[in-house]
Tab-separated table of C-alpha atoms in Angstrom:
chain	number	residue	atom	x	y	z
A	1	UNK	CA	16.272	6.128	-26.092
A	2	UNK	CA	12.453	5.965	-24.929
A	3	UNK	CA	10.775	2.453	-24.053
A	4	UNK	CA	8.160	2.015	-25.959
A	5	UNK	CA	5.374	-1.392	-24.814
A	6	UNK	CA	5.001	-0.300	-21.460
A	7	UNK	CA	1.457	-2.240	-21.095
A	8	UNK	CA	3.921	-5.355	-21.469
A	9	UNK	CA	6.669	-3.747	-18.902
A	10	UNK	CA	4.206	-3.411	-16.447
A	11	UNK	CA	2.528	-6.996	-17.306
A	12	UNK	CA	6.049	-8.810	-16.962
A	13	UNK	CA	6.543	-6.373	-13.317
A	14	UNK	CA	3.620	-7.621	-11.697
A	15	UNK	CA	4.027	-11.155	-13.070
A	16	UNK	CA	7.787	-11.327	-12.625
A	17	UNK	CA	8.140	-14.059	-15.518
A	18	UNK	CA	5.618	-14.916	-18.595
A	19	UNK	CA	5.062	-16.729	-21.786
A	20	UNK	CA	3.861	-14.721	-24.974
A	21	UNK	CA	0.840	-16.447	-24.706
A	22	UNK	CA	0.459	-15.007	-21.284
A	23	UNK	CA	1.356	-11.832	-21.606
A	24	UNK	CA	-1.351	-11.704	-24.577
A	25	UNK	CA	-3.743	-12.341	-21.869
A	26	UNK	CA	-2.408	-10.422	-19.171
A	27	UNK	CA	-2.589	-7.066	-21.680
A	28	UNK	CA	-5.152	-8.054	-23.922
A	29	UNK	CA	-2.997	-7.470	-26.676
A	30	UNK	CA	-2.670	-9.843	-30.060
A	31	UNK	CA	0.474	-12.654	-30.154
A	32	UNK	CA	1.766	-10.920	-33.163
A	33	UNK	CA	2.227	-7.398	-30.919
A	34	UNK	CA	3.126	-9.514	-27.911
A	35	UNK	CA	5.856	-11.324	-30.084
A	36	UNK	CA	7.022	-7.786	-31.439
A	37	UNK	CA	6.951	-6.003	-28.620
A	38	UNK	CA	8.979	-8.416	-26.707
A	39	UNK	CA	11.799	-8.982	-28.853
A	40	UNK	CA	12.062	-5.199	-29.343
A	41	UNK	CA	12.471	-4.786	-25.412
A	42	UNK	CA	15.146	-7.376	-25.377
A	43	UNK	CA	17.120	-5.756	-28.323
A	44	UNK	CA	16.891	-2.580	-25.441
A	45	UNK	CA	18.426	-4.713	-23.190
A	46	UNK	CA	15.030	-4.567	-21.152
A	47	UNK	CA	13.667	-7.595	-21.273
A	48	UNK	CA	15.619	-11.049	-21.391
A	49	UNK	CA	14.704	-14.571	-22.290
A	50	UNK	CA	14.866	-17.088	-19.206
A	51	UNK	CA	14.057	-20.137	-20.128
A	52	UNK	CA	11.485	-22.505	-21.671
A	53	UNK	CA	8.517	-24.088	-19.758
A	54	UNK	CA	7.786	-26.953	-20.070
A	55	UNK	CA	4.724	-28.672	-21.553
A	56	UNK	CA	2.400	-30.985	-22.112
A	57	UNK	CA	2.101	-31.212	-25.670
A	58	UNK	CA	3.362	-28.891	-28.609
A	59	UNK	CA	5.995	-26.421	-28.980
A	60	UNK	CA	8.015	-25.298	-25.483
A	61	UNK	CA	7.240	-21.621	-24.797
A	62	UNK	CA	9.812	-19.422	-23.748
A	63	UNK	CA	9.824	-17.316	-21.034
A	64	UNK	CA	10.807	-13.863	-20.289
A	65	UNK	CA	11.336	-11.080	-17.442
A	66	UNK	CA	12.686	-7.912	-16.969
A	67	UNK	CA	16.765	-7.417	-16.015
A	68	UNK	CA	16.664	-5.566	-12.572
A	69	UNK	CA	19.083	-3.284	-13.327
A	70	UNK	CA	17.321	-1.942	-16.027
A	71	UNK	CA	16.413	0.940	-13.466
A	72	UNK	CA	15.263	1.270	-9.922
A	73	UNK	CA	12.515	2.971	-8.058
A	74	UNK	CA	12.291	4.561	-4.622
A	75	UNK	CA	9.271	3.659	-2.690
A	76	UNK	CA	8.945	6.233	0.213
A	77	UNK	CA	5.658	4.734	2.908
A	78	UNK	CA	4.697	7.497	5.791
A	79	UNK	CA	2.011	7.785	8.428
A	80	UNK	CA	1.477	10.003	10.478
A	81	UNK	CA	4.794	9.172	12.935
A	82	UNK	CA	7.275	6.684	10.893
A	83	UNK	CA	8.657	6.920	7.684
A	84	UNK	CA	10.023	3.636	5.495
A	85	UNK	CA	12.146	3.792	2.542
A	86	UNK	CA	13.444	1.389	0.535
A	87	UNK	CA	15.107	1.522	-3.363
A	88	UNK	CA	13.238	-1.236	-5.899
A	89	UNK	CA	14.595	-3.226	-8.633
A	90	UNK	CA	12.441	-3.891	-11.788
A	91	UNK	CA	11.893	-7.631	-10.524
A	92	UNK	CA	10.239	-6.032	-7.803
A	93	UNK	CA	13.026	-6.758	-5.408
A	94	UNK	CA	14.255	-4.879	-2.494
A	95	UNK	CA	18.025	-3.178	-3.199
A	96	UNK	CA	19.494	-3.301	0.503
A	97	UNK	CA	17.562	-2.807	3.883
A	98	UNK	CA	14.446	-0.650	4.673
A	99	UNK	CA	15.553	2.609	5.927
A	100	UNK	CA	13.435	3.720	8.991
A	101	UNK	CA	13.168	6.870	10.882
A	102	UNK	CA	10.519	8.872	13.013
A	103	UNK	CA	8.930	11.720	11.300
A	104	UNK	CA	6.107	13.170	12.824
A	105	UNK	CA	3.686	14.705	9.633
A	106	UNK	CA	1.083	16.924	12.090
A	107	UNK	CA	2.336	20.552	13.267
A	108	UNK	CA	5.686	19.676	11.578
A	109	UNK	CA	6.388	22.575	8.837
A	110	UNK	CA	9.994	20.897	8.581
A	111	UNK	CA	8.478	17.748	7.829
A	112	UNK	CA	8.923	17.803	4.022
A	113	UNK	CA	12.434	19.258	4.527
A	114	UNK	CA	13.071	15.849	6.633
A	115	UNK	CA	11.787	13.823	3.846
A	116	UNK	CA	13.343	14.869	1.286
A	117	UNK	CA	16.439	14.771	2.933
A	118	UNK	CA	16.203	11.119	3.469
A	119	UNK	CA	15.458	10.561	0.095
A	120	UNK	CA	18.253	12.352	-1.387
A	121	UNK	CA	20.110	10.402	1.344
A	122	UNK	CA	18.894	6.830	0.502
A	123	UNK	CA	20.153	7.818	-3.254
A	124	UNK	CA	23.691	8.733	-2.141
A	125	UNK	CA	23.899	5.339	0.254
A	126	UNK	CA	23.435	3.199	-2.837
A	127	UNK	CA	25.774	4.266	-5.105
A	128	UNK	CA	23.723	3.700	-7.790
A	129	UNK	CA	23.828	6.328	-10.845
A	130	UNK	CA	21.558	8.873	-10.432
A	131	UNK	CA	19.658	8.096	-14.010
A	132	UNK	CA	19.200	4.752	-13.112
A	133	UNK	CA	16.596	5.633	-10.260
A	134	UNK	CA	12.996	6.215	-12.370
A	135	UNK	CA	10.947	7.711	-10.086
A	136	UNK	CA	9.584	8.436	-6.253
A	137	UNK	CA	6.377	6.816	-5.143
A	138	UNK	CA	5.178	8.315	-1.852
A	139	UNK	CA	2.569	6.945	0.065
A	140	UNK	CA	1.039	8.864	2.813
A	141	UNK	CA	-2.229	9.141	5.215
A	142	UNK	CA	-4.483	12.428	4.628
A	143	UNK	CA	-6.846	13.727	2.031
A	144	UNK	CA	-4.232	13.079	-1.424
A	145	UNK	CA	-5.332	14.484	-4.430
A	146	UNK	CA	-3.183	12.390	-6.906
A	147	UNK	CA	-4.157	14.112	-9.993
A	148	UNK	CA	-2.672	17.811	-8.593
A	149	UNK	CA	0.150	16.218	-6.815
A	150	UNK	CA	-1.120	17.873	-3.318
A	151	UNK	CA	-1.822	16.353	0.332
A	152	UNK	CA	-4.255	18.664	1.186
A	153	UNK	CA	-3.927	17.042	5.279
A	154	UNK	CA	0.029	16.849	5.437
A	155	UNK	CA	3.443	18.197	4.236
A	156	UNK	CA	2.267	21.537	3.022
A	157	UNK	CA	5.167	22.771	0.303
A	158	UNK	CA	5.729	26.237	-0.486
A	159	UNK	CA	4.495	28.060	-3.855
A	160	UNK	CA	3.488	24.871	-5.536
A	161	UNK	CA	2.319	21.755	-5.723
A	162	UNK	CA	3.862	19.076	-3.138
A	163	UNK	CA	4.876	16.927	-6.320
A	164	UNK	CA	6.766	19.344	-8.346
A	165	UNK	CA	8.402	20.498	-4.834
A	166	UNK	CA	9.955	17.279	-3.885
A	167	UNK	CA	10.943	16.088	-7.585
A	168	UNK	CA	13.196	19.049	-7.932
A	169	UNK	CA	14.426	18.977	-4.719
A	170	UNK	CA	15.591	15.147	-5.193
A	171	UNK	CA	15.762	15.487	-8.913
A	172	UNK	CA	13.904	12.634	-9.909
A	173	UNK	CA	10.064	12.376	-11.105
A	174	UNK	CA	7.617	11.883	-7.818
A	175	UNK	CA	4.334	10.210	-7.577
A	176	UNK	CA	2.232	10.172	-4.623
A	177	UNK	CA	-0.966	8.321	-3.770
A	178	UNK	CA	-2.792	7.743	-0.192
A	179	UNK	CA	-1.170	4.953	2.027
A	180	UNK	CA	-5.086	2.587	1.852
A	181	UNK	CA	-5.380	3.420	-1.598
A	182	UNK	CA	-1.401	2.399	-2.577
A	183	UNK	CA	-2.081	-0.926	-0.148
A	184	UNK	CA	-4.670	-1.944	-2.183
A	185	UNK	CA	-3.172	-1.446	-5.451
A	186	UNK	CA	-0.109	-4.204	-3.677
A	187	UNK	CA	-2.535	-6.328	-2.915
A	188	UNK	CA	-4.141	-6.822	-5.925
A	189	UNK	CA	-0.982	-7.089	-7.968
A	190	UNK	CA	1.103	-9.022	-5.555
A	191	UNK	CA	-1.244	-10.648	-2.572
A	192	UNK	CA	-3.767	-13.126	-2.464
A	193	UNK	CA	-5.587	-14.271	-5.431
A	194	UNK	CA	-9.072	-12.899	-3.988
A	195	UNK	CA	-8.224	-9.551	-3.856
A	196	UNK	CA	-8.188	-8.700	-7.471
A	197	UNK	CA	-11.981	-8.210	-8.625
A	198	UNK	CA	-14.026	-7.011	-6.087
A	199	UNK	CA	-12.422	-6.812	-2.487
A	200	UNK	CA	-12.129	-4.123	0.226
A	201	UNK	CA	-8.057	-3.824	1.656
A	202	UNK	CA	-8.458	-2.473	5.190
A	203	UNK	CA	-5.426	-0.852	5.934
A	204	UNK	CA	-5.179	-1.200	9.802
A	205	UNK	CA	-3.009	1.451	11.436
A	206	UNK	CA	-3.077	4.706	13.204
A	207	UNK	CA	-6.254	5.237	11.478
A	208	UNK	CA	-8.672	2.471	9.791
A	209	UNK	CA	-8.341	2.798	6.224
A	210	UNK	CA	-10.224	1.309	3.351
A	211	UNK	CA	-9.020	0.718	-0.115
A	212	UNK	CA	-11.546	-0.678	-2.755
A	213	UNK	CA	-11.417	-2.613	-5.387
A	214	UNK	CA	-14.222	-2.737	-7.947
A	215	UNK	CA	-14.600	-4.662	-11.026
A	216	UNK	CA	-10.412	-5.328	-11.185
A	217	UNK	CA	-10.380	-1.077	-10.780
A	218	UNK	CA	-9.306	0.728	-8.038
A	219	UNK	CA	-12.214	2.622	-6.547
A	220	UNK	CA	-11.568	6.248	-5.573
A	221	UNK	CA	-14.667	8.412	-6.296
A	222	UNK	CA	-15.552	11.320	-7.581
A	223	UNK	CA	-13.286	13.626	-5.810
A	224	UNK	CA	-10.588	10.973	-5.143
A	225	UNK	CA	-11.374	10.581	-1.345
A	226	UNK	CA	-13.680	7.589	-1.105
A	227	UNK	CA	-12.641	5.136	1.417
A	228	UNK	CA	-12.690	6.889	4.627
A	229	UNK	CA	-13.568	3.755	6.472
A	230	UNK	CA	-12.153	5.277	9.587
A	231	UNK	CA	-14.666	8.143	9.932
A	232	UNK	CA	-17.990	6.167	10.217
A	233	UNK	CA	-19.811	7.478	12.673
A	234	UNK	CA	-20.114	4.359	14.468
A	235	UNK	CA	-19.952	4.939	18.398
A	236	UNK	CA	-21.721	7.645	20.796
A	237	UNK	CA	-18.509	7.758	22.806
A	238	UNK	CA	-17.297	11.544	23.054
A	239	UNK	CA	-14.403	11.037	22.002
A	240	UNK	CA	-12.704	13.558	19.363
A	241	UNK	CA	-11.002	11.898	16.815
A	242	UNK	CA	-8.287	13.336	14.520
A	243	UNK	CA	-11.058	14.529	11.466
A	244	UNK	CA	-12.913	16.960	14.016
A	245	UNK	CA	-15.790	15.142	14.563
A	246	UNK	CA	-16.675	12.453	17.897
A	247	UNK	CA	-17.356	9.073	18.073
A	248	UNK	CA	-15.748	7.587	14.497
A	249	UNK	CA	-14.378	4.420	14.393
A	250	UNK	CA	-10.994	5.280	14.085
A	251	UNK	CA	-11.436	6.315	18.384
A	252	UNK	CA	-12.385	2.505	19.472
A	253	UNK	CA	-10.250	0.749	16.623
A	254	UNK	CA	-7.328	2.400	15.674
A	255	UNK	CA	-3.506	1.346	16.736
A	256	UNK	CA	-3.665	4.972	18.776
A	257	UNK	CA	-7.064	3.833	20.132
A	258	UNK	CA	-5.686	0.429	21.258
A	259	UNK	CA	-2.460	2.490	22.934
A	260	UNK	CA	-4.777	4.320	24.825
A	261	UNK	CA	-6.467	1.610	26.379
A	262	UNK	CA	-3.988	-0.025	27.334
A	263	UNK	CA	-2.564	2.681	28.961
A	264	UNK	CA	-5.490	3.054	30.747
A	265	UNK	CA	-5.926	-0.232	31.799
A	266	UNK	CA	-2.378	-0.834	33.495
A	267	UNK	CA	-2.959	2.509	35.488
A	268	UNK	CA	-6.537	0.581	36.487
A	269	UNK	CA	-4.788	-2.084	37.821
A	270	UNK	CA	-4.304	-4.537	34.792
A	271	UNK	CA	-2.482	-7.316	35.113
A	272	UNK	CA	-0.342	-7.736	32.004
A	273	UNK	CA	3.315	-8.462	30.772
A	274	UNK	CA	2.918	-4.909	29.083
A	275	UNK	CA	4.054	-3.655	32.684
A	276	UNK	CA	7.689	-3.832	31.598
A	277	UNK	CA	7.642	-1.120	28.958
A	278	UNK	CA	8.117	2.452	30.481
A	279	UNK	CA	5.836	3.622	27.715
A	280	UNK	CA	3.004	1.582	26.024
A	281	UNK	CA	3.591	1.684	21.836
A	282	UNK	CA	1.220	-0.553	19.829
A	283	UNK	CA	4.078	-2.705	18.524
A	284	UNK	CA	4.633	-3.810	22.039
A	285	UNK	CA	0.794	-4.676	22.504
A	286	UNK	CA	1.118	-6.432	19.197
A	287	UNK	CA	4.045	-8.294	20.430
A	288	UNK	CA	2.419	-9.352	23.956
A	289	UNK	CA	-0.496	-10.226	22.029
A	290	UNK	CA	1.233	-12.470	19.525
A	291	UNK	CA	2.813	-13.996	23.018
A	292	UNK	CA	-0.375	-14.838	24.634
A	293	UNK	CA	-1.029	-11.775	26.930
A	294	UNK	CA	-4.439	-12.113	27.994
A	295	UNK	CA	-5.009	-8.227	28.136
A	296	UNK	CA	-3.049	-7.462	24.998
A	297	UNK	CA	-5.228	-9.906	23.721
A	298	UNK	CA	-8.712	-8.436	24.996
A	299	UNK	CA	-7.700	-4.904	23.547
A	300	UNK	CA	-7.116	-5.824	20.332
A	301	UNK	CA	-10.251	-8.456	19.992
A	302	UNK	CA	-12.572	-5.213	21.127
A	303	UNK	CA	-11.108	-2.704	18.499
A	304	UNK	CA	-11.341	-6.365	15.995
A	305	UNK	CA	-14.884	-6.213	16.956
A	306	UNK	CA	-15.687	-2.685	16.016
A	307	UNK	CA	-13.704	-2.716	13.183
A	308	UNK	CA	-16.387	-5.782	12.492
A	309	UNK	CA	-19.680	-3.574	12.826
A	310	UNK	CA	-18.326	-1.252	10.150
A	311	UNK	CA	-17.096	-3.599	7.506
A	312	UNK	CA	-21.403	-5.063	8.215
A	313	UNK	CA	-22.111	-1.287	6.588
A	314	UNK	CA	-19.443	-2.130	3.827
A	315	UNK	CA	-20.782	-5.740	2.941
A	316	UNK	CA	-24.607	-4.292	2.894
A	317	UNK	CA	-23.464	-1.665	0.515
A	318	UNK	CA	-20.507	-3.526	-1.697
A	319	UNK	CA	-21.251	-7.200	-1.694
A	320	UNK	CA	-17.712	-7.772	-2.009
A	321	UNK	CA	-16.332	-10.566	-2.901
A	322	UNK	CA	-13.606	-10.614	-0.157
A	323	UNK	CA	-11.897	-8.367	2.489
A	324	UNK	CA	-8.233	-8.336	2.988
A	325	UNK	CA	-6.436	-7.285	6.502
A	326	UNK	CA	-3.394	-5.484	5.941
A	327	UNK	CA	-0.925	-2.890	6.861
A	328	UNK	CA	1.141	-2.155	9.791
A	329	UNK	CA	-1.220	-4.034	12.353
A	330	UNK	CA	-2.116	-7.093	10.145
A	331	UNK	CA	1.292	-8.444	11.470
A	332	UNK	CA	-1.554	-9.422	14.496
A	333	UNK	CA	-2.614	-11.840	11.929
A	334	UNK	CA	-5.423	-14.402	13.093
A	335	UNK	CA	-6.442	-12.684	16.318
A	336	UNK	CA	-8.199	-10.343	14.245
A	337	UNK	CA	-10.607	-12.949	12.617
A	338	UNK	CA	-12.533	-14.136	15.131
A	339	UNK	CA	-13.800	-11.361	16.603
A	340	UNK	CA	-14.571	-9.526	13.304
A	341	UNK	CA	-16.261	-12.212	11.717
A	342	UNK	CA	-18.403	-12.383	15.016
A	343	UNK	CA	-19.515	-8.594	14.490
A	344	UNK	CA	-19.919	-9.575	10.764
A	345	UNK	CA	-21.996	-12.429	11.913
A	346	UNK	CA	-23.907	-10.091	14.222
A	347	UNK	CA	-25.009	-7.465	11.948
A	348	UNK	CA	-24.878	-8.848	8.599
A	349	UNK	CA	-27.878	-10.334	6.762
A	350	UNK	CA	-26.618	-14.260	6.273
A	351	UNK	CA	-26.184	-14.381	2.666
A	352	UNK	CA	-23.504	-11.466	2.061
A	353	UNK	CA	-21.642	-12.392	5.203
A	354	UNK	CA	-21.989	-16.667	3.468
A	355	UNK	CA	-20.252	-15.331	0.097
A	356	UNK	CA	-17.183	-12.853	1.439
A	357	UNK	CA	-13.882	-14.475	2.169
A	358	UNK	CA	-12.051	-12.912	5.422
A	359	UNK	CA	-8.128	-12.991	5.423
A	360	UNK	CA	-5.190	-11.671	6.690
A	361	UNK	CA	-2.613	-9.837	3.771
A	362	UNK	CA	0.545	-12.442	3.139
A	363	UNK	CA	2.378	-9.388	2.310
A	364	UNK	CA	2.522	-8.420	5.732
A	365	UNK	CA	4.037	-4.543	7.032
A	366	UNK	CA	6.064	-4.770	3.371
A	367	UNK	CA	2.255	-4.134	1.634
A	368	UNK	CA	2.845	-0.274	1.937
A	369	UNK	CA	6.117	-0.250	0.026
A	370	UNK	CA	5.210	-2.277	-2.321
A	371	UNK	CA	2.198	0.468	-3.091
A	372	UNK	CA	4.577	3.078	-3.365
A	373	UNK	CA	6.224	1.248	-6.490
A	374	UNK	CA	2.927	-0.068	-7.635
A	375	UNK	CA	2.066	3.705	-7.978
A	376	UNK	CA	5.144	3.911	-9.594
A	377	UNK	CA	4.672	1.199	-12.031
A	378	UNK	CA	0.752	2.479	-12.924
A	379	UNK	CA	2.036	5.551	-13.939
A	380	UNK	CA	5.480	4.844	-16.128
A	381	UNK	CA	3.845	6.398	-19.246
A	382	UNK	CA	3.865	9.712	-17.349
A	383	UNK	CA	7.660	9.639	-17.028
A	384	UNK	CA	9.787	11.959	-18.395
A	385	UNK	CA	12.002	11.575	-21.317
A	386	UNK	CA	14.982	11.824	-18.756
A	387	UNK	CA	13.958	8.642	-16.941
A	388	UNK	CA	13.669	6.712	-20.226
A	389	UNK	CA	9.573	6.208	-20.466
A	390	UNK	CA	7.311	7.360	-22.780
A	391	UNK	CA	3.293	6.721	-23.327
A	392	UNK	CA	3.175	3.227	-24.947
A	393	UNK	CA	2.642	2.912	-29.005
C-alpha cells in the first residue's frame, strides 16, 4: 500500500505534533485537504490522534503525530576520520545508541566496503524487520553531487554511481547530501528559530563549512557546490591545505589546524594541562578549553578570530539575517563568540554586523545526524514502492 500526503508526513516530522489548522499553514494546503488527508493517514495506521489542545475560545482542536514505528530511517554522518550511525524513528527519535567507529575516507579504497558493512551491521543489531527501515541518508565532506548520487572527493564505487552501489549492497534506498549542506537543513527544521529564512550554518570541523539558507531554501548553486567557506583565500601563510591551494582558511581555523598548533606549542615550551595526552586530538583541546586551560583557550579564540574575518566577506555579500555555529566543534559553545564577533566588528561595515544574530547550534554534535534523516525526509516522494512512498497526490 503506497502513502499518499507526504507534504503533511513531512509537516507532522518536523513539527512532531499539529492541529489541522496548523498543518494548513505549515503546507499551504486548504483545511478541507488537510482534514482529508489526515484522517486517510490514520485509517493507514500512519498518523494517530493525540489529544486536544486546549483553547481560548471555540471548538478544542485535536492534535495529531506520526506512530514511530510506522518505519525507521538510518542516518549514516562521516568526515573525513569518524563515522556515526544511528537508526531514526518517524518522531524523529533516536532507536538505541550512536554507533561510532574510525574510518578514514582519504587513500582508503576499502572505505566504502567499511561503510557499508556497518550499515548492514547496525540493521542486524536492531532486530527490526528489514521493510520497516525506509531509507539511508549519508552525510559526508567532499564535492557531493546529490542529483547523480556521486562524491566526486571520497568513497569512489566501482562501475556506478556511489548511490546505486551502497543501496544494493544494504538493500535499502540511499540518499546522500554534503555534511554543511545536511547541517543546515537540521537546523532549520529542528534548531533555533533564526535559522529558518535567511541564515548561514557554519559547520565547524576538520574543515570550515558553510551551509546557506536563502529565502526559507537551501542554497546550493548552480553546480551544487556553493558553500566552500573553508577555501577563502584568506591568509598569506604557505601553508597547503587539503583543496591544493595555500593559505585558505580552513589552515588557521580548522579542528586539524587547531591540533597542529597545539602540538606545536607544547613542543615550544607551552605550559598547558594538554601535557597529559600522549597525542594531542581536538576533542581533548576542546575539553581543556571547556576546563579553563589558558592555552587551549588562546588556540581556539585565534582560529574563532579568523573564522570571524571570513564570515565579514559573507555578511558584505548575504546580509543574513543570522549565523548559526554548529557541528562537531560547536560543543566549544560560547568561547567562540567573542572573538568572532570581534573580527566581525573589525571588518564589517556597522549596519550588517547591527542586524545579524550570532549563536551557538542547541542541537549540538547530534546536528549532523539529524541532516542525514532530514535528507531523508526531503526526499520521501523519491522512495520506492518497496519502502511504502510514493510522490504525493
Amino acid at each position: 500500500m503506497l502513502f499518499k500526503n507526504i507534504d503533511l508526513i513531512k509537516a507532522l516530522y518536523y513539527s512532531k505534533t499539529a492541529s489541522l489548522a496548523d498543518l494548513s499553514i505549515d503546507t499551504g494546503r486548504s483545511i478541507p485537504y488537510v482534514t482529508k488527508g489526515v484522517a486517510d493517514l490514520v485509517k493507514l495506521n500512519i498518523v494517530k490522534e493525540i489529544g486536544i489542545r486546549t483553547s481560548s475560545g471555540g471548538r478544542k482542536p485535536a492534535t495529531y503525530s506520526l506512530i514511530a514505528d510506522t518505519g525507521y530511517i538510518i542516518s549514516v554522518g562521516m568526515n573525513q576520520f569518524v563515522t556515526r550511525i544511528v537508526i531514526v524513528n518517524m518522531n524523529n527519535e533516536f532507536v538505541g545508541d550512536v554507533q561510532e567507529f574510525e574510518l578514514k575516507l582519504s587513500d582508503n579504497s576499502n572505505a566504502i566496503h567499511s561503510l557499508i558493512a556497518h550499515i548492514n551491521a547496525t540493521v542486524i543489531k536492531s532486530a527490526l524487520p528489514h521493510d520497516k527501515f525506509l531509507a539511508v541518508g549519508i552525510t559526508m565532506p567532499g564535492f557531493i553531487d546529490a542529483f547523480q548520487g556521486n562524491n566526486l572527493s571520497f568513497l569512489k564505487s566501482p562501475d556506478e554511481t556511489l548511490v546505486t552501489y551502497i543501496a544494493r549492497q544494504v538493500k535499502l534506498p540511499v540518499f546522500i547530501e554534503n555534511d554543511s549542506t545536511s547541517i543546515a537543513l537540521a537546523e532549520q527544521k529542528f534548531g533555533l528559530p533564526i535559522a529558518r529564512n535567511n541564515s548561514m550554518i557554519i559547520n565547524l570541523g576538520w574543515g570550515v563549512g558553510l551551509g546557506m539558507i536563502i529565502n526559507k531554501e537551501i542554497f546550493k548553486g548552480h553546480s551544487g557546490f556553493a558553500g566552500e567557506f573553508s577555501h577563502l583565500p584568506l591568509h598569506k601563510n604557505g601553508k597547503l591545505c587539503s583543496c591544493g591551494k595555500q593559505g585558505c582558511l580552513e589552515t588557521e581555523a580548522s579542528l586539524l589546524a587547531i591540533e597542529a598548533k597545539a602540538t606545536e606549542g607544547l613542543k615550544q615550551g607551552q605550559v598547558s594541562s594538554l601535557v597529559k595526552y600522549d597525542t594531542i586530538s581536538a576533542d581533548n583541546i576542546i575539553d581543556e578549553a571547556l576546563k579553563g586551560d589558558a592555552f587551549a583557550v588562546k588556540i581556539i579564540s585565534e582560529a574563532a578570530y579568523f573564522i570571524g574575518q571570513g564570515l565579514a566577506i559573507l555578511l558584505h555579500l548575504m546580509n543574513p539575517e543570522s549565523i548559526i555555529l554548529s557541528g562537531k566543534g560547536s560543543v566549544i559553545g560560547k568561547l567562540w563568540l567573542s572573538p568572532i564577533q570581534q573580527a566581525m566588528n573589525e571588518h564589517c561595515i556597522p549596519h550588517l554586523t547591527t542586524y545579524t544574530q550570532l549563536a551557538v547550534s542547541n542541537l549540538g554534535n547530534d546536528a549532523q545526524l539529524l541532516g542525514g534523516v532530514t535528507t531523508v525526509i526531503e526526499n520521501l516522494y523519491k522512495l520506492s514502492p518497496q519502502a511504502n512512498i510514493s510522490e504525493p497526490a
